[in-house]
Coordinates of C-alpha atoms in Angstrom, one line a residue:
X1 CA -59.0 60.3 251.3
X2 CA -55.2 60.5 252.6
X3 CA -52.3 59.0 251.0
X4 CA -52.3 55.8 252.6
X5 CA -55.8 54.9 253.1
X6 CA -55.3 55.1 249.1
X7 CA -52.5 52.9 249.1
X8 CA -54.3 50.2 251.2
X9 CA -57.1 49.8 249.1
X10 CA -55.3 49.6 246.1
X11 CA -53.2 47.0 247.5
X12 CA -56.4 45.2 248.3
X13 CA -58.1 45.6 245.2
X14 CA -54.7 44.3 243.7
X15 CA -54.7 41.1 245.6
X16 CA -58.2 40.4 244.8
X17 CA -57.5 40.5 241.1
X18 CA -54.8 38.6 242.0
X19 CA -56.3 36.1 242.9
X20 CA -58.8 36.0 239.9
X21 CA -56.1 36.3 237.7
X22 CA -54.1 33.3 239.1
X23 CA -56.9 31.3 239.3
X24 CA -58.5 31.8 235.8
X25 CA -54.7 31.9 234.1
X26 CA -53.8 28.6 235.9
X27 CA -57.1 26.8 234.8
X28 CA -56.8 27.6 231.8
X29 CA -53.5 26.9 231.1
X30 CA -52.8 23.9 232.5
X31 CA -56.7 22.5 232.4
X32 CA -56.0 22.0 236.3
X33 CA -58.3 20.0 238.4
X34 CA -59.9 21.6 241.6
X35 CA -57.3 20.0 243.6
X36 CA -54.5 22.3 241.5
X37 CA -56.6 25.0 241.8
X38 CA -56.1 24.6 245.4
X39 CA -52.5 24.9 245.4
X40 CA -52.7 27.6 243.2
X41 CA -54.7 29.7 246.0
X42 CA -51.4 28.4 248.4
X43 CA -48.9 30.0 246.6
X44 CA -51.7 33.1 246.8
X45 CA -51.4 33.2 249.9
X46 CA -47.8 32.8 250.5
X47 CA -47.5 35.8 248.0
X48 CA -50.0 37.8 250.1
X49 CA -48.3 36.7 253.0
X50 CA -44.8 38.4 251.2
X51 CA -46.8 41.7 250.5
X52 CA -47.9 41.9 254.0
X53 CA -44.3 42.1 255.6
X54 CA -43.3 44.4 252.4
X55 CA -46.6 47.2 253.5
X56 CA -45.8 46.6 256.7
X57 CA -42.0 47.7 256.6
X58 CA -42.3 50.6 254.0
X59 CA -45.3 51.9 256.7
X60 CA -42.8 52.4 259.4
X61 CA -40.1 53.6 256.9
X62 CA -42.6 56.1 256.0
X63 CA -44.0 56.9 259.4
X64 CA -39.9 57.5 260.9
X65 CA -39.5 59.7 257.4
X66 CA -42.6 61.8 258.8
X67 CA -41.2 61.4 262.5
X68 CA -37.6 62.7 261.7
X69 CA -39.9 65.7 259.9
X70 CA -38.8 65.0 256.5
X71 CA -42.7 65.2 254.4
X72 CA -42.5 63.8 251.0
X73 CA -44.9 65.6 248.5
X74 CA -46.3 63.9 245.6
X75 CA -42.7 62.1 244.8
X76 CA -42.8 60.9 248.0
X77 CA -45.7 58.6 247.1
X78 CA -44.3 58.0 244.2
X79 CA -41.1 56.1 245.6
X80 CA -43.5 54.2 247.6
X81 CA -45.5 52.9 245.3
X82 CA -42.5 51.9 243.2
X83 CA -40.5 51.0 246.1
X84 CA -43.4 48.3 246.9
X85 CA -43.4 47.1 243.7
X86 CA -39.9 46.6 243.1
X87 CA -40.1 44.6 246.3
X88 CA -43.1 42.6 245.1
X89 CA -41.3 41.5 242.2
X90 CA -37.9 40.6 244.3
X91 CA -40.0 38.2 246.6
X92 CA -42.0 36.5 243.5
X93 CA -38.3 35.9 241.6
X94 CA -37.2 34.3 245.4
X95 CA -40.8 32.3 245.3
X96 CA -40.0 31.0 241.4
X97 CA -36.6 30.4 242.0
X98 CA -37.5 28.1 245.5
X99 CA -40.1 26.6 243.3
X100 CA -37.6 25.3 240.7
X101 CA -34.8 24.3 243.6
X102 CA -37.7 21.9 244.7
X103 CA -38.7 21.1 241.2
X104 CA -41.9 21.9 241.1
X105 CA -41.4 23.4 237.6
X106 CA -45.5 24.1 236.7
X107 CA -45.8 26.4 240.2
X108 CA -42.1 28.3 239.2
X109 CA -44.2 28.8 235.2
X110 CA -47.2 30.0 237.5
X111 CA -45.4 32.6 239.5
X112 CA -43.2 33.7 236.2
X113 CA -46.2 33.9 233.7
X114 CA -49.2 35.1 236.5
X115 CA -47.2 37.2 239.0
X116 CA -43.8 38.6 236.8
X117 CA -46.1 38.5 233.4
X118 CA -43.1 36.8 232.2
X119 CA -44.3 34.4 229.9
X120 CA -41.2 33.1 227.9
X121 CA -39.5 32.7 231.4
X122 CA -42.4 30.4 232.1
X123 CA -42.1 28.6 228.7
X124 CA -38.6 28.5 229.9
X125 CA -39.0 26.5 233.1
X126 CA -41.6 24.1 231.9
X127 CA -39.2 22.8 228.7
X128 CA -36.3 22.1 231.9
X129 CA -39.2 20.9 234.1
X130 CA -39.7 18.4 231.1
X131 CA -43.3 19.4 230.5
X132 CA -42.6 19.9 226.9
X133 CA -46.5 19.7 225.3
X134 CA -47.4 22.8 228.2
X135 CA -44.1 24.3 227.2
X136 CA -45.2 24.3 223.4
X137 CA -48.4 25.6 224.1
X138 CA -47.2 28.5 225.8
X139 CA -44.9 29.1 223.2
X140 CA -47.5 29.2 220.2
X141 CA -50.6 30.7 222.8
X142 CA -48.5 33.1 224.4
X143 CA -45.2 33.9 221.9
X144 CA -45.8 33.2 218.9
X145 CA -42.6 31.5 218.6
X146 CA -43.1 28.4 216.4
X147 CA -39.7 27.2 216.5
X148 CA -39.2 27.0 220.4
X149 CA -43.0 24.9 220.3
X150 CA -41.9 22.3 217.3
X151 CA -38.8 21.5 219.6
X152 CA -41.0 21.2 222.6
X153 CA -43.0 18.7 220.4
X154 CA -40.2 17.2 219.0
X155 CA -38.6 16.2 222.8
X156 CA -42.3 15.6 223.4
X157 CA -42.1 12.8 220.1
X158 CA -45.2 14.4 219.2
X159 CA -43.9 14.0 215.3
X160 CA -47.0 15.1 213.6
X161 CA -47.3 18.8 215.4
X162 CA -43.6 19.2 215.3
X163 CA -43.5 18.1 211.9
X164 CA -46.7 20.9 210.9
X165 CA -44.7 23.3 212.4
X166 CA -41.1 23.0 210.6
X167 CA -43.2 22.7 207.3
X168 CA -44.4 26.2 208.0
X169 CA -40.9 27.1 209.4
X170 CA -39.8 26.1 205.8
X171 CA -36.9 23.9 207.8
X172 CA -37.0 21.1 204.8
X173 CA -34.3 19.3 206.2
X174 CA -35.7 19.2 209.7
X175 CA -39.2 17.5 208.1
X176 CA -37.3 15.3 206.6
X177 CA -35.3 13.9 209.7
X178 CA -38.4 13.8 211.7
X179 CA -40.5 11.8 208.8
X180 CA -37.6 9.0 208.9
X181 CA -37.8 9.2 212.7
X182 CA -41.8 7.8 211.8
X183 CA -40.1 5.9 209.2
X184 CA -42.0 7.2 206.8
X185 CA -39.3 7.1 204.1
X186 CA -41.1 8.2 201.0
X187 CA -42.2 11.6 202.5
X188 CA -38.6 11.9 204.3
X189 CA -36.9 11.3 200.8
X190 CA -39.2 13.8 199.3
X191 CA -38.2 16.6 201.5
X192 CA -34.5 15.8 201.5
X193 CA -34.9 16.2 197.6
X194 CA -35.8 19.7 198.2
X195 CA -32.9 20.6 200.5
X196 CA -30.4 18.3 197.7
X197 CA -31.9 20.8 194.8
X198 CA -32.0 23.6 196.5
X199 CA -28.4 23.3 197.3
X200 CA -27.8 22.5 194.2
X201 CA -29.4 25.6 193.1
X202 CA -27.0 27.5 195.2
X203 CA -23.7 25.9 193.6
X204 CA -23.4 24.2 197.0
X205 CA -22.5 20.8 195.6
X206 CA -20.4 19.2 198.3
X207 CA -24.0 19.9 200.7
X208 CA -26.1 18.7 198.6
X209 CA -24.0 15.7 197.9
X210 CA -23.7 15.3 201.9
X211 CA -27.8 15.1 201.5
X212 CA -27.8 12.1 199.3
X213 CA -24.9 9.9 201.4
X214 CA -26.3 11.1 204.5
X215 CA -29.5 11.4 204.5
X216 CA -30.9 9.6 201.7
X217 CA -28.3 6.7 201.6
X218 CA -27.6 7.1 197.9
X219 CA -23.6 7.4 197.0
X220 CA -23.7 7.1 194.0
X221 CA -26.4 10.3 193.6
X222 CA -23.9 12.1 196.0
X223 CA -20.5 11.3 193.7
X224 CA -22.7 12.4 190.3
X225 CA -23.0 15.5 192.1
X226 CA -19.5 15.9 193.2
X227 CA -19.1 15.2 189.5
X228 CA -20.7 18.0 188.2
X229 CA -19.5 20.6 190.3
X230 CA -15.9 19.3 189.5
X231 CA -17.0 19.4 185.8
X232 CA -18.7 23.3 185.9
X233 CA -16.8 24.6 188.4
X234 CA -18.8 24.8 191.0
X235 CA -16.6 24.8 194.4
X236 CA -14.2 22.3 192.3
X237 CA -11.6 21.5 194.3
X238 CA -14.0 20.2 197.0
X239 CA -15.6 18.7 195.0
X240 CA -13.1 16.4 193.4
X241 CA -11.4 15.8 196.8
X242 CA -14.6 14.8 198.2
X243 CA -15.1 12.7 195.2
X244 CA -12.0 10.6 195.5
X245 CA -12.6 10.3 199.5
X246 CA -15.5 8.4 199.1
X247 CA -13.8 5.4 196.9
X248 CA -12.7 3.5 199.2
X249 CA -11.5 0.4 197.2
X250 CA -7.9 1.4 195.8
X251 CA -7.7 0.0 193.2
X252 CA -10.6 2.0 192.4
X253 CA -9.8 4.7 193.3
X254 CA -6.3 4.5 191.4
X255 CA -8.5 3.8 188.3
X256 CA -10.5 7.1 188.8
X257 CA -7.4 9.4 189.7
X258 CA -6.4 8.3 186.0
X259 CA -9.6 8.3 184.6
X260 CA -10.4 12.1 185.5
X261 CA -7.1 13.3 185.4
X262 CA -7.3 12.5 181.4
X263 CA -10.0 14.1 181.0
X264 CA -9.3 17.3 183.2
X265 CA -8.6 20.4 180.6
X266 CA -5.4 22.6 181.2
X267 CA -6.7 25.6 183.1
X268 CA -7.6 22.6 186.2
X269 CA -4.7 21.0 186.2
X270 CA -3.0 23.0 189.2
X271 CA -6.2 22.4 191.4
X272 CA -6.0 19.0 190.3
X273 CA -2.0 18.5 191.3
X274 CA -3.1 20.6 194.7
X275 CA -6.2 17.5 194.9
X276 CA -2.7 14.6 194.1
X277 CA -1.1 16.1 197.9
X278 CA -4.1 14.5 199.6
X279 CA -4.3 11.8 197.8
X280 CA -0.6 10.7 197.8
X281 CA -0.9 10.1 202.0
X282 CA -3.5 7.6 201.7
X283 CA -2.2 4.6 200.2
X284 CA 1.8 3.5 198.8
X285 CA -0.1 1.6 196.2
X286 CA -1.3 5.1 194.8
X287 CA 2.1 6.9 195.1
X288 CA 3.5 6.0 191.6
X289 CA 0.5 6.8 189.5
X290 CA 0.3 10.4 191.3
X291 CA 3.9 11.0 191.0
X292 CA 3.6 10.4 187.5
X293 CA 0.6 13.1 187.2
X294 CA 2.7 16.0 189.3
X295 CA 5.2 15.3 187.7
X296 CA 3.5 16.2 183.7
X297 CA 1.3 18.7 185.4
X298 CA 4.8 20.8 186.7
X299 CA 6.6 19.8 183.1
X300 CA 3.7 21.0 181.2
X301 CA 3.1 24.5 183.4
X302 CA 7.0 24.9 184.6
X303 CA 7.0 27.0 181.7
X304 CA 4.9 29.8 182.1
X305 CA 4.5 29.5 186.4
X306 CA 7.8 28.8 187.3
X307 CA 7.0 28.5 190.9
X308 CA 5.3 25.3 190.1
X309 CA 8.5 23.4 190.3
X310 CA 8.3 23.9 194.3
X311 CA 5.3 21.1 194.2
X312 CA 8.3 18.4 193.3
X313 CA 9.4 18.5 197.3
X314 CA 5.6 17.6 198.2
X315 CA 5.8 14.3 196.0
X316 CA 9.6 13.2 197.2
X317 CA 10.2 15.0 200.5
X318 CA 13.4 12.6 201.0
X319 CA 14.4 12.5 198.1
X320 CA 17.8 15.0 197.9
X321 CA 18.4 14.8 194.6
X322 CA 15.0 16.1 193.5
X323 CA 15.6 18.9 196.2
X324 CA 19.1 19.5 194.4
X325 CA 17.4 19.5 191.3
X326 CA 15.0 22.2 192.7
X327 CA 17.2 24.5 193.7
X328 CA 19.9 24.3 190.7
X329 CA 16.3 25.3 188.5
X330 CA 16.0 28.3 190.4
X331 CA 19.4 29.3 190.9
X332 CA 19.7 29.0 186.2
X333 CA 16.0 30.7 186.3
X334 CA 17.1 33.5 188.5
X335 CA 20.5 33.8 186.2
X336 CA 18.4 34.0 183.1
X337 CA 16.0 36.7 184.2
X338 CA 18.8 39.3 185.5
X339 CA 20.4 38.8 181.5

């Protein structure tokens, strides 16, 4: 049998698979009826129809090669054979790609996953198409990939599956938004719980206080968080400033900046006159109670951090005096360490 006798046949017993391939695939898939099946054996054809002109044009490349005297040996028949399927591929890409400019999105996921053996690509192009239940199952039948398929049944609202799947994703959070988009409240609450103590569990206060105010519409569980992390340290700055931005009531508020200042031990004093610069923009009402903290937080640590006496300018910035002040420290402090 010569070379291209070979060749044809192949290319026949190719297109017959093809065929068997496209068919059983798209049936399966998509649980067609016979009048999709039909189309399916259209875009067969128009494929056929593209591998027709591609034999036809590498035959006379091939027979001018032979003409012009320059005989391939068995390389030759390799860079036909590759040749032709590089050009197969091409036109299916060019057959997908007119598919999705006329949105037909399921015939584009046909061509990608039949033809190219492409399968995200096809998962792909359903999701845009907005065929987001075929999409999923492509995603968990062909991929694998259980996060691309709960999306797919999330924009599908298909809760439940989505739901099944993030529980297995371990995405605690994510159960719990999609729970309180069912309004099932007691099963969202109990999931956010999980992500609040496991955040918690990871010193990651100001999160986990985000979880209750957020998500679980309890304040007052986030600002006993914020609390505690101020109280042991954990991320305390943060935590305290976060603490004080969600009083909103001034009066209030003025209260707590007392309340916790009184009982904040020395070593936190300077993160707590660095937590007084925020808080001295928000109100005038607040601006004599938190000069009056700076101002015993520098006396009581100008001592041993000199620098401290800097923080005055932040709590009078037009005040010259205090400035004056500032400056005739630093000049005596300077004085005294060169004796």
């Amino acid at each position: 049998m010569n070379k291209q006798k070979f060749i044809d046949k192949f290319l026949i017993a190719f297109m017959i698979l093809a065929v068997f391939k496209i068919i059983g695939i798209g049936a399966q898939l998509f649980h067609e009826s016979f009048w999709s099946v039909v189309g399916t054996l259209a875009i067969f054809l128009v494929v056929a129809f593209i591998i027709m002109i591609v034999i036809t044009a590498l035959k006379d490349k091939e027979q001018n090669r032979k003409n012009s005297g320059r005989r391939g040996s068995g390389g030759g028949s390799f860079y036909l054979e590759a040749s032709l399927f590089d050009r197969i591929r091409s036109r299916y890409e060019e057959l997908a790609e007119k598919y999705i400019a006329e949105k037909d999105y399921k015939k584009a996921a046909k061509v990608y996953m039949s033809l190219l053996q492409d399968n995200f690509r096809g998962a792909k192009t359903l999701e845009d198409g907005g065929f987001y239940n075929e999409a999923a199952a492509v995603y968990l039948k062909k991929l694998n990939n259980k996060s691309e398929a709960a999306s797919c049944y999330e924009k599908a609202k298909q809760y439940k599956k989505a739901i099944d799947l993030y529980k297995e994703l371990q995405q605690k959070e994510k159960v719990g938004d999609l729970y309180r988009e069912i309004s099932d409240i007691k099963n969202a609450h109990i999931y956010y719980q999980m992500v609040a103590d496991d955040y918690t569990g990871n010193n990651q206060m100001v999160k986990a206080s985000l979880v209750y105010s957020k998500k679980m519409e309890q304040p007052e569980e986030a600002q006993k968080i914020l609390l505690k992390g101020w109280e042991e340290d954990k991320d305390a700055f943060n935590c305290l400033n976060n603490y004080f931005a969600n009083v909103f009531d001034v009066r209030k508020l003025e209260t707590e900046i007392q309340k916790l200042y009184h009982k904040t031990p020395s070593y936190k004093k300077t993160i707590y006159l660095e937590a007084m610069k925020h808080e001295l923009k928000k109100d005038p009402k607040l601006q004599p109670v938190i000069r009056s903290i700076a101002y015993e937080i520098i006396a009581e640590k100008v001592g041993t951090r000199s620098e401290i006496i800097n923080e005055l300018k932040y709590f009078n910035p037009d005040d010259n005096v205090i400035l004056k002040d500032i400056s005739r420290f630093k000049t005596g402090r300077n004085k005294m360490l060169r004796n």
